[in-house]
């Protein structure tokens, strides 16, 4: 299994970024796909995830600014981030976890992509 995150970078406050996660060796039909982030000196935290049956969970700090989506045909997961704030600065990680009964439970992590929000 490989999760390859990309799309991070430097953006000004109020700007937008779209993160992408290319997944291989994994089935979206039995996995929740999502994004976590980790800021310096802080614990890794959930940003948003999308279950195999398309239910979405977002952290309170998202406040409607971020949208998670997936393209199951191409095994891609996206995080559209708008109205970015300096406190959104972090390394963003793509992850996957099994969410269907009857399957062995696994969690997978990508390598992370840096998002820096600064003027």
Tab-separated table of N, CA and C in Angstrom:
chain	number	residue	atom	x	y	z
A	1	UNK	N	0.846	-1.184	0.000
A	1	UNK	CA	0.000	0.000	0.000
A	1	UNK	C	0.885	1.239	0.000
A	2	UNK	N	0.520	2.181	-0.857
A	2	UNK	CA	1.224	3.466	-0.879
A	2	UNK	C	0.225	4.601	-0.914
A	3	UNK	N	0.492	5.610	-0.110
A	3	UNK	CA	-0.295	6.831	-0.109
A	3	UNK	C	0.671	7.984	-0.359
A	4	UNK	N	0.522	8.633	-1.481
A	4	UNK	CA	1.444	9.690	-1.893
A	4	UNK	C	0.727	11.024	-1.859
A	5	UNK	N	1.056	11.842	-0.865
A	5	UNK	CA	0.416	13.148	-0.724
A	5	UNK	C	1.215	14.211	-1.476
A	6	UNK	N	0.511	15.164	-2.036
A	6	UNK	CA	1.153	16.274	-2.737
A	6	UNK	C	0.234	17.491	-2.687
A	7	UNK	N	0.778	18.625	-3.147
A	7	UNK	CA	-0.038	19.827	-3.241
A	7	UNK	C	0.204	20.861	-2.171
A	8	UNK	N	1.043	20.561	-1.196
A	8	UNK	CA	1.343	21.542	-0.167
A	8	UNK	C	2.190	22.670	-0.700
A	9	UNK	N	2.380	23.674	0.131
A	9	UNK	CA	3.204	24.803	-0.286
A	9	UNK	C	2.990	25.986	0.631
A	10	UNK	N	3.497	27.117	0.183
A	10	UNK	CA	3.376	28.374	0.919
A	10	UNK	C	2.229	29.186	0.326
A	11	UNK	N	1.339	29.643	1.178
A	11	UNK	CA	0.193	30.419	0.708
A	11	UNK	C	-0.072	31.540	1.706
A	12	UNK	N	-0.600	32.625	1.225
A	12	UNK	CA	-0.922	33.746	2.104
A	12	UNK	C	-2.227	33.486	2.854
A	13	UNK	N	-2.388	34.116	4.001
A	13	UNK	CA	-3.672	33.983	4.719
A	13	UNK	C	-4.835	34.360	3.817
A	14	UNK	N	-5.894	33.561	3.894
A	14	UNK	CA	-7.046	33.762	3.032
A	14	UNK	C	-6.965	33.017	1.712
A	15	UNK	N	-5.807	32.455	1.424
A	15	UNK	CA	-5.616	31.737	0.173
A	15	UNK	C	-6.140	30.310	0.212
A	16	UNK	N	-5.894	29.610	-0.889
A	16	UNK	CA	-6.405	28.247	-1.048
A	16	UNK	C	-5.301	27.304	-1.509
A	17	UNK	N	-5.455	26.059	-1.148
A	17	UNK	CA	-4.609	24.984	-1.640
A	17	UNK	C	-5.467	23.740	-1.825
A	18	UNK	N	-5.055	22.899	-2.733
A	18	UNK	CA	-5.711	21.618	-2.921
A	18	UNK	C	-4.684	20.518	-2.737
A	19	UNK	N	-4.867	19.710	-1.726
A	19	UNK	CA	-3.988	18.576	-1.499
A	19	UNK	C	-4.541	17.352	-2.225
A	20	UNK	N	-3.619	16.548	-2.721
A	20	UNK	CA	-3.993	15.313	-3.404
A	20	UNK	C	-3.300	14.138	-2.740
A	21	UNK	N	-3.966	13.017	-2.757
A	21	UNK	CA	-3.382	11.779	-2.245
A	21	UNK	C	-3.627	10.683	-3.268
A	22	UNK	N	-2.544	10.176	-3.828
A	22	UNK	CA	-2.631	9.068	-4.770
A	22	UNK	C	-2.450	7.777	-3.993
A	23	UNK	N	-3.462	6.940	-4.032
A	23	UNK	CA	-3.447	5.694	-3.268
A	23	UNK	C	-3.255	4.516	-4.208
A	24	UNK	N	-2.425	3.569	-3.800
A	24	UNK	CA	-2.255	2.354	-4.573
A	24	UNK	C	-2.258	1.159	-3.626
A	25	UNK	N	-2.753	0.049	-4.135
A	25	UNK	CA	-2.782	-1.168	-3.337
A	25	UNK	C	-3.860	-1.180	-2.277
A	26	UNK	N	-4.880	-0.343	-2.457
A	26	UNK	CA	-5.913	-0.217	-1.437
A	26	UNK	C	-7.260	-0.025	-2.117
A	27	UNK	N	-8.291	-0.578	-1.503
A	27	UNK	CA	-9.628	-0.457	-2.062
A	27	UNK	C	-10.439	0.588	-1.310
A	28	UNK	N	-10.974	1.551	-2.030
A	28	UNK	CA	-11.802	2.573	-1.396
A	28	UNK	C	-13.136	1.996	-0.908
A	29	UNK	N	-13.483	0.834	-1.394
A	29	UNK	CA	-14.780	0.258	-1.025
A	29	UNK	C	-14.791	-0.305	0.388
A	30	UNK	N	-13.616	-0.473	1.001
A	30	UNK	CA	-13.580	-1.007	2.363
A	30	UNK	C	-12.742	-0.144	3.305
A	31	UNK	N	-12.375	1.047	2.835
A	31	UNK	CA	-11.516	1.910	3.636
A	31	UNK	C	-12.065	3.323	3.767
A	32	UNK	N	-11.876	3.870	4.951
A	32	UNK	CA	-12.028	5.305	5.154
A	32	UNK	C	-10.741	5.965	4.705
A	33	UNK	N	-10.860	7.026	3.937
A	33	UNK	CA	-9.721	7.797	3.478
A	33	UNK	C	-9.796	9.182	4.107
A	34	UNK	N	-8.644	9.709	4.472
A	34	UNK	CA	-8.727	11.016	5.109
A	34	UNK	C	-7.400	11.717	5.257
A	35	UNK	N	-7.466	12.818	5.995
A	35	UNK	CA	-6.308	13.674	6.215
A	35	UNK	C	-6.169	13.994	7.698
A	36	UNK	N	-4.947	13.892	8.163
A	36	UNK	CA	-4.559	14.381	9.479
A	36	UNK	C	-3.533	15.491	9.264
A	37	UNK	N	-3.262	16.234	10.305
A	37	UNK	CA	-2.189	17.215	10.236
A	37	UNK	C	-1.450	17.258	11.564
A	38	UNK	N	-0.211	17.721	11.487
A	38	UNK	CA	0.603	17.870	12.685
A	38	UNK	C	1.414	19.148	12.593
A	39	UNK	N	1.149	20.049	13.507
A	39	UNK	CA	1.903	21.290	13.590
A	39	UNK	C	3.090	21.085	14.527
A	40	UNK	N	4.128	21.893	14.389
A	40	UNK	CA	5.301	21.757	15.259
A	40	UNK	C	4.924	21.825	16.738
A	41	UNK	N	5.384	20.839	17.500
A	41	UNK	CA	5.124	20.824	18.922
A	41	UNK	C	3.738	20.379	19.322
A	42	UNK	N	2.950	19.960	18.347
A	42	UNK	CA	1.571	19.551	18.647
A	42	UNK	C	1.340	18.110	18.207
A	43	UNK	N	0.278	17.531	18.736
A	43	UNK	CA	-0.072	16.173	18.352
A	43	UNK	C	-0.744	16.160	16.989
A	44	UNK	N	-0.624	15.033	16.338
A	44	UNK	CA	-1.318	14.855	15.069
A	44	UNK	C	-2.814	14.863	15.331
A	45	UNK	N	-3.563	15.551	14.449
A	45	UNK	CA	-5.007	15.656	14.647
A	45	UNK	C	-5.747	15.411	13.345
A	46	UNK	N	-6.958	14.906	13.492
A	46	UNK	CA	-7.794	14.665	12.328
A	46	UNK	C	-8.220	15.986	11.710
A	47	UNK	N	-8.155	16.043	10.386
A	47	UNK	CA	-8.695	17.184	9.650
A	47	UNK	C	-10.077	16.806	9.113
A	48	UNK	N	-10.114	15.758	8.306
A	48	UNK	CA	-11.376	15.295	7.741
A	48	UNK	C	-11.165	13.902	7.189
A	49	UNK	N	-12.239	13.111	7.203
A	49	UNK	CA	-12.166	11.830	6.524
A	49	UNK	C	-13.496	11.487	5.876
A	50	UNK	N	-13.423	10.490	5.008
A	50	UNK	CA	-14.539	10.110	4.151
A	50	UNK	C	-14.613	8.596	4.157
A	51	UNK	N	-15.728	8.065	4.668
A	51	UNK	CA	-15.842	6.620	4.796
A	51	UNK	C	-16.094	5.955	3.450
A	52	UNK	N	-16.016	4.630	3.468
A	52	UNK	CA	-16.244	3.875	2.234
A	52	UNK	C	-17.666	4.076	1.712
A	53	UNK	N	-18.601	4.406	2.607
A	53	UNK	CA	-19.972	4.680	2.154
A	53	UNK	C	-20.269	6.178	2.145
A	54	UNK	N	-19.206	6.973	1.990
A	54	UNK	CA	-19.294	8.407	1.689
A	54	UNK	C	-19.860	9.272	2.816
A	55	UNK	N	-19.639	8.872	4.046
A	55	UNK	CA	-19.950	9.753	5.170
A	55	UNK	C	-18.702	10.551	5.504
A	56	UNK	N	-18.894	11.829	5.786
A	56	UNK	CA	-17.780	12.729	6.031
A	56	UNK	C	-17.723	13.141	7.498
A	57	UNK	N	-16.516	13.197	8.012
A	57	UNK	CA	-16.283	13.700	9.356
A	57	UNK	C	-15.221	14.785	9.247
A	58	UNK	N	-15.508	15.944	9.821
A	58	UNK	CA	-14.543	17.043	9.790
A	58	UNK	C	-14.319	17.574	11.192
A	59	UNK	N	-13.097	18.012	11.446
A	59	UNK	CA	-12.778	18.626	12.733
A	59	UNK	C	-13.492	19.966	12.871
A	60	UNK	N	-13.706	20.375	14.100
A	60	UNK	CA	-14.394	21.652	14.337
A	60	UNK	C	-13.664	22.824	13.709
A	61	UNK	N	-12.333	22.764	13.697
A	61	UNK	CA	-11.578	23.913	13.190
A	61	UNK	C	-11.720	24.080	11.674
A	62	UNK	N	-12.247	23.068	11.005
A	62	UNK	CA	-12.449	23.196	9.558
A	62	UNK	C	-13.456	24.302	9.255
A	63	UNK	N	-14.529	24.370	10.044
A	63	UNK	CA	-15.516	25.457	9.958
A	63	UNK	C	-16.013	25.685	8.536
A	64	UNK	N	-16.166	24.615	7.773
A	64	UNK	CA	-16.682	24.735	6.425
A	64	UNK	C	-15.673	25.236	5.405
A	65	UNK	N	-14.431	25.399	5.792
A	65	UNK	CA	-13.422	25.940	4.887
A	65	UNK	C	-12.781	24.853	4.012
A	66	UNK	N	-12.766	23.627	4.508
A	66	UNK	CA	-12.106	22.523	3.804
A	66	UNK	C	-13.153	21.534	3.311
A	67	UNK	N	-12.872	20.938	2.165
A	67	UNK	CA	-13.759	19.923	1.609
A	67	UNK	C	-12.942	18.707	1.211
A	68	UNK	N	-13.329	17.559	1.704
A	68	UNK	CA	-12.665	16.317	1.312
A	68	UNK	C	-13.499	15.638	0.245
A	69	UNK	N	-12.813	15.047	-0.724
A	69	UNK	CA	-13.509	14.331	-1.779
A	69	UNK	C	-12.618	13.197	-2.262
A	70	UNK	N	-13.204	12.296	-3.034
A	70	UNK	CA	-12.414	11.186	-3.563
A	70	UNK	C	-12.866	10.852	-4.964
A	71	UNK	N	-11.943	10.311	-5.721
A	71	UNK	CA	-12.186	9.804	-7.058
A	71	UNK	C	-11.848	8.329	-7.005
A	72	UNK	N	-12.857	7.512	-6.759
A	72	UNK	CA	-12.603	6.084	-6.560
A	72	UNK	C	-12.083	5.411	-7.818
A	73	UNK	N	-12.485	5.901	-8.968
A	73	UNK	CA	-12.050	5.291	-10.225
A	73	UNK	C	-10.550	5.422	-10.409
A	74	UNK	N	-9.993	6.525	-9.888
A	74	UNK	CA	-8.565	6.782	-10.051
A	74	UNK	C	-7.788	6.689	-8.736
A	75	UNK	N	-8.448	6.224	-7.686
A	75	UNK	CA	-7.809	6.057	-6.372
A	75	UNK	C	-7.128	7.343	-5.883
A	76	UNK	N	-7.876	8.431	-5.965
A	76	UNK	CA	-7.360	9.727	-5.511
A	76	UNK	C	-8.256	10.284	-4.414
A	77	UNK	N	-7.635	10.947	-3.455
A	77	UNK	CA	-8.356	11.646	-2.394
A	77	UNK	C	-7.858	13.087	-2.404
A	78	UNK	N	-8.782	14.014	-2.208
A	78	UNK	CA	-8.432	15.425	-2.269
A	78	UNK	C	-8.882	16.145	-0.999
A	79	UNK	N	-8.158	17.208	-0.700
A	79	UNK	CA	-8.586	18.110	0.367
A	79	UNK	C	-8.469	19.525	-0.179
A	80	UNK	N	-9.611	20.109	-0.475
A	80	UNK	CA	-9.650	21.494	-0.923
A	80	UNK	C	-9.709	22.386	0.308
A	81	UNK	N	-8.713	23.250	0.443
A	81	UNK	CA	-8.627	24.111	1.619
A	81	UNK	C	-8.744	25.566	1.184
A	82	UNK	N	-9.757	26.232	1.675
A	82	UNK	CA	-9.993	27.646	1.379
A	82	UNK	C	-9.894	28.474	2.657
A	83	UNK	N	-9.781	29.761	2.479
A	83	UNK	CA	-9.720	30.685	3.621
A	83	UNK	C	-8.692	30.228	4.652
A	84	UNK	N	-7.514	29.914	4.178
A	84	UNK	CA	-6.477	29.378	5.054
A	84	UNK	C	-6.004	30.419	6.057
A	85	UNK	N	-5.689	29.917	7.239
A	85	UNK	CA	-5.228	30.758	8.343
A	85	UNK	C	-3.809	30.338	8.734
A	86	UNK	N	-3.058	31.225	9.359
A	86	UNK	CA	-1.709	30.830	9.815
A	86	UNK	C	-1.730	29.597	10.710
A	87	UNK	N	-2.771	29.427	11.490
A	87	UNK	CA	-2.848	28.260	12.376
A	87	UNK	C	-3.110	26.950	11.637
A	88	UNK	N	-3.354	27.036	10.335
A	88	UNK	CA	-3.468	25.818	9.523
A	88	UNK	C	-2.102	25.299	9.089
A	89	UNK	N	-1.059	26.029	9.392
A	89	UNK	CA	0.295	25.594	9.058
A	89	UNK	C	0.622	24.286	9.757
A	90	UNK	N	0.986	23.279	8.967
A	90	UNK	CA	1.263	21.951	9.501
A	90	UNK	C	1.716	21.047	8.369
A	91	UNK	N	2.176	19.869	8.745
A	91	UNK	CA	2.372	18.804	7.767
A	91	UNK	C	1.062	18.028	7.691
A	92	UNK	N	0.560	17.863	6.486
A	92	UNK	CA	-0.704	17.178	6.267
A	92	UNK	C	-0.430	15.770	5.745
A	93	UNK	N	-1.070	14.801	6.398
A	93	UNK	CA	-0.859	13.402	6.077
A	93	UNK	C	-2.139	12.765	5.549
A	94	UNK	N	-1.975	12.035	4.468
A	94	UNK	CA	-3.058	11.218	3.965
A	94	UNK	C	-3.048	9.893	4.735
A	95	UNK	N	-4.224	9.383	5.026
A	95	UNK	CA	-4.259	8.101	5.711
A	95	UNK	C	-5.461	7.287	5.250
A	96	UNK	N	-5.413	6.014	5.576
A	96	UNK	CA	-6.497	5.102	5.246
A	96	UNK	C	-6.667	4.103	6.382
A	97	UNK	N	-7.895	3.713	6.629
A	97	UNK	CA	-8.148	2.674	7.628
A	97	UNK	C	-9.327	1.826	7.183
A	98	UNK	N	-9.226	0.550	7.474
A	98	UNK	CA	-10.304	-0.369	7.123
A	98	UNK	C	-11.552	0.013	7.908
A	99	UNK	N	-12.705	0.027	7.238
A	99	UNK	CA	-13.930	0.379	7.958
A	99	UNK	C	-15.081	-0.572	7.690
A	100	UNK	N	-14.773	-1.717	7.105
A	100	UNK	CA	-15.826	-2.684	6.842
A	100	UNK	C	-15.616	-3.929	7.694
A	101	UNK	N	-16.701	-4.454	8.266
A	101	UNK	CA	-16.571	-5.691	9.050
A	101	UNK	C	-16.183	-6.857	8.156
A	102	UNK	N	-15.497	-7.798	8.759
A	102	UNK	CA	-15.095	-8.976	8.014
A	102	UNK	C	-13.746	-8.851	7.343
A	103	UNK	N	-13.137	-7.685	7.448
A	103	UNK	CA	-11.821	-7.468	6.861
A	103	UNK	C	-10.813	-7.168	7.975
A	104	UNK	N	-9.596	-7.606	7.786
A	104	UNK	CA	-8.541	-7.321	8.766
A	104	UNK	C	-8.357	-5.813	8.886
A	105	UNK	N	-8.216	-5.345	10.127
A	105	UNK	CA	-8.094	-3.901	10.322
A	105	UNK	C	-6.666	-3.449	10.050
A	106	UNK	N	-6.545	-2.415	9.233
A	106	UNK	CA	-5.244	-1.812	8.930
A	106	UNK	C	-5.373	-0.296	8.941
A	107	UNK	N	-4.276	0.355	9.268
A	107	UNK	CA	-4.162	1.799	9.104
A	107	UNK	C	-2.903	2.086	8.312
A	108	UNK	N	-3.005	2.945	7.333
A	108	UNK	CA	-1.864	3.287	6.490
A	108	UNK	C	-1.679	4.799	6.480
A	109	UNK	N	-0.425	5.207	6.390
A	109	UNK	CA	-0.090	6.634	6.376
A	109	UNK	C	0.783	6.978	5.186
A	110	UNK	N	0.531	8.140	4.615
A	110	UNK	CA	1.413	8.680	3.597
A	110	UNK	C	2.539	9.457	4.237
A	111	UNK	N	3.392	10.051	3.409
A	111	UNK	CA	4.613	10.691	3.901
A	111	UNK	C	4.414	12.123	4.360
A	112	UNK	N	3.307	12.752	4.058
A	112	UNK	CA	3.039	14.114	4.495
A	112	UNK	C	3.446	15.159	3.474
A	113	UNK	N	2.715	16.255	3.483
A	113	UNK	CA	3.044	17.401	2.638
A	113	UNK	C	2.900	18.663	3.486
A	114	UNK	N	3.892	19.538	3.374
A	114	UNK	CA	3.946	20.727	4.227
A	114	UNK	C	3.033	21.819	3.681
A	115	UNK	N	2.215	22.354	4.555
A	115	UNK	CA	1.383	23.518	4.237
A	115	UNK	C	1.815	24.651	5.165
A	116	UNK	N	2.205	25.768	4.580
A	116	UNK	CA	2.611	26.935	5.357
A	116	UNK	C	1.759	28.119	4.947
A	117	UNK	N	1.084	28.695	5.926
A	117	UNK	CA	0.228	29.853	5.673
A	117	UNK	C	0.874	31.061	6.346
A	118	UNK	N	1.357	31.950	5.519
A	118	UNK	CA	2.101	33.088	6.056
A	118	UNK	C	2.113	34.220	5.041
A	119	UNK	N	2.136	35.432	5.547
A	119	UNK	CA	2.264	36.587	4.663
A	119	UNK	C	3.722	36.987	4.518
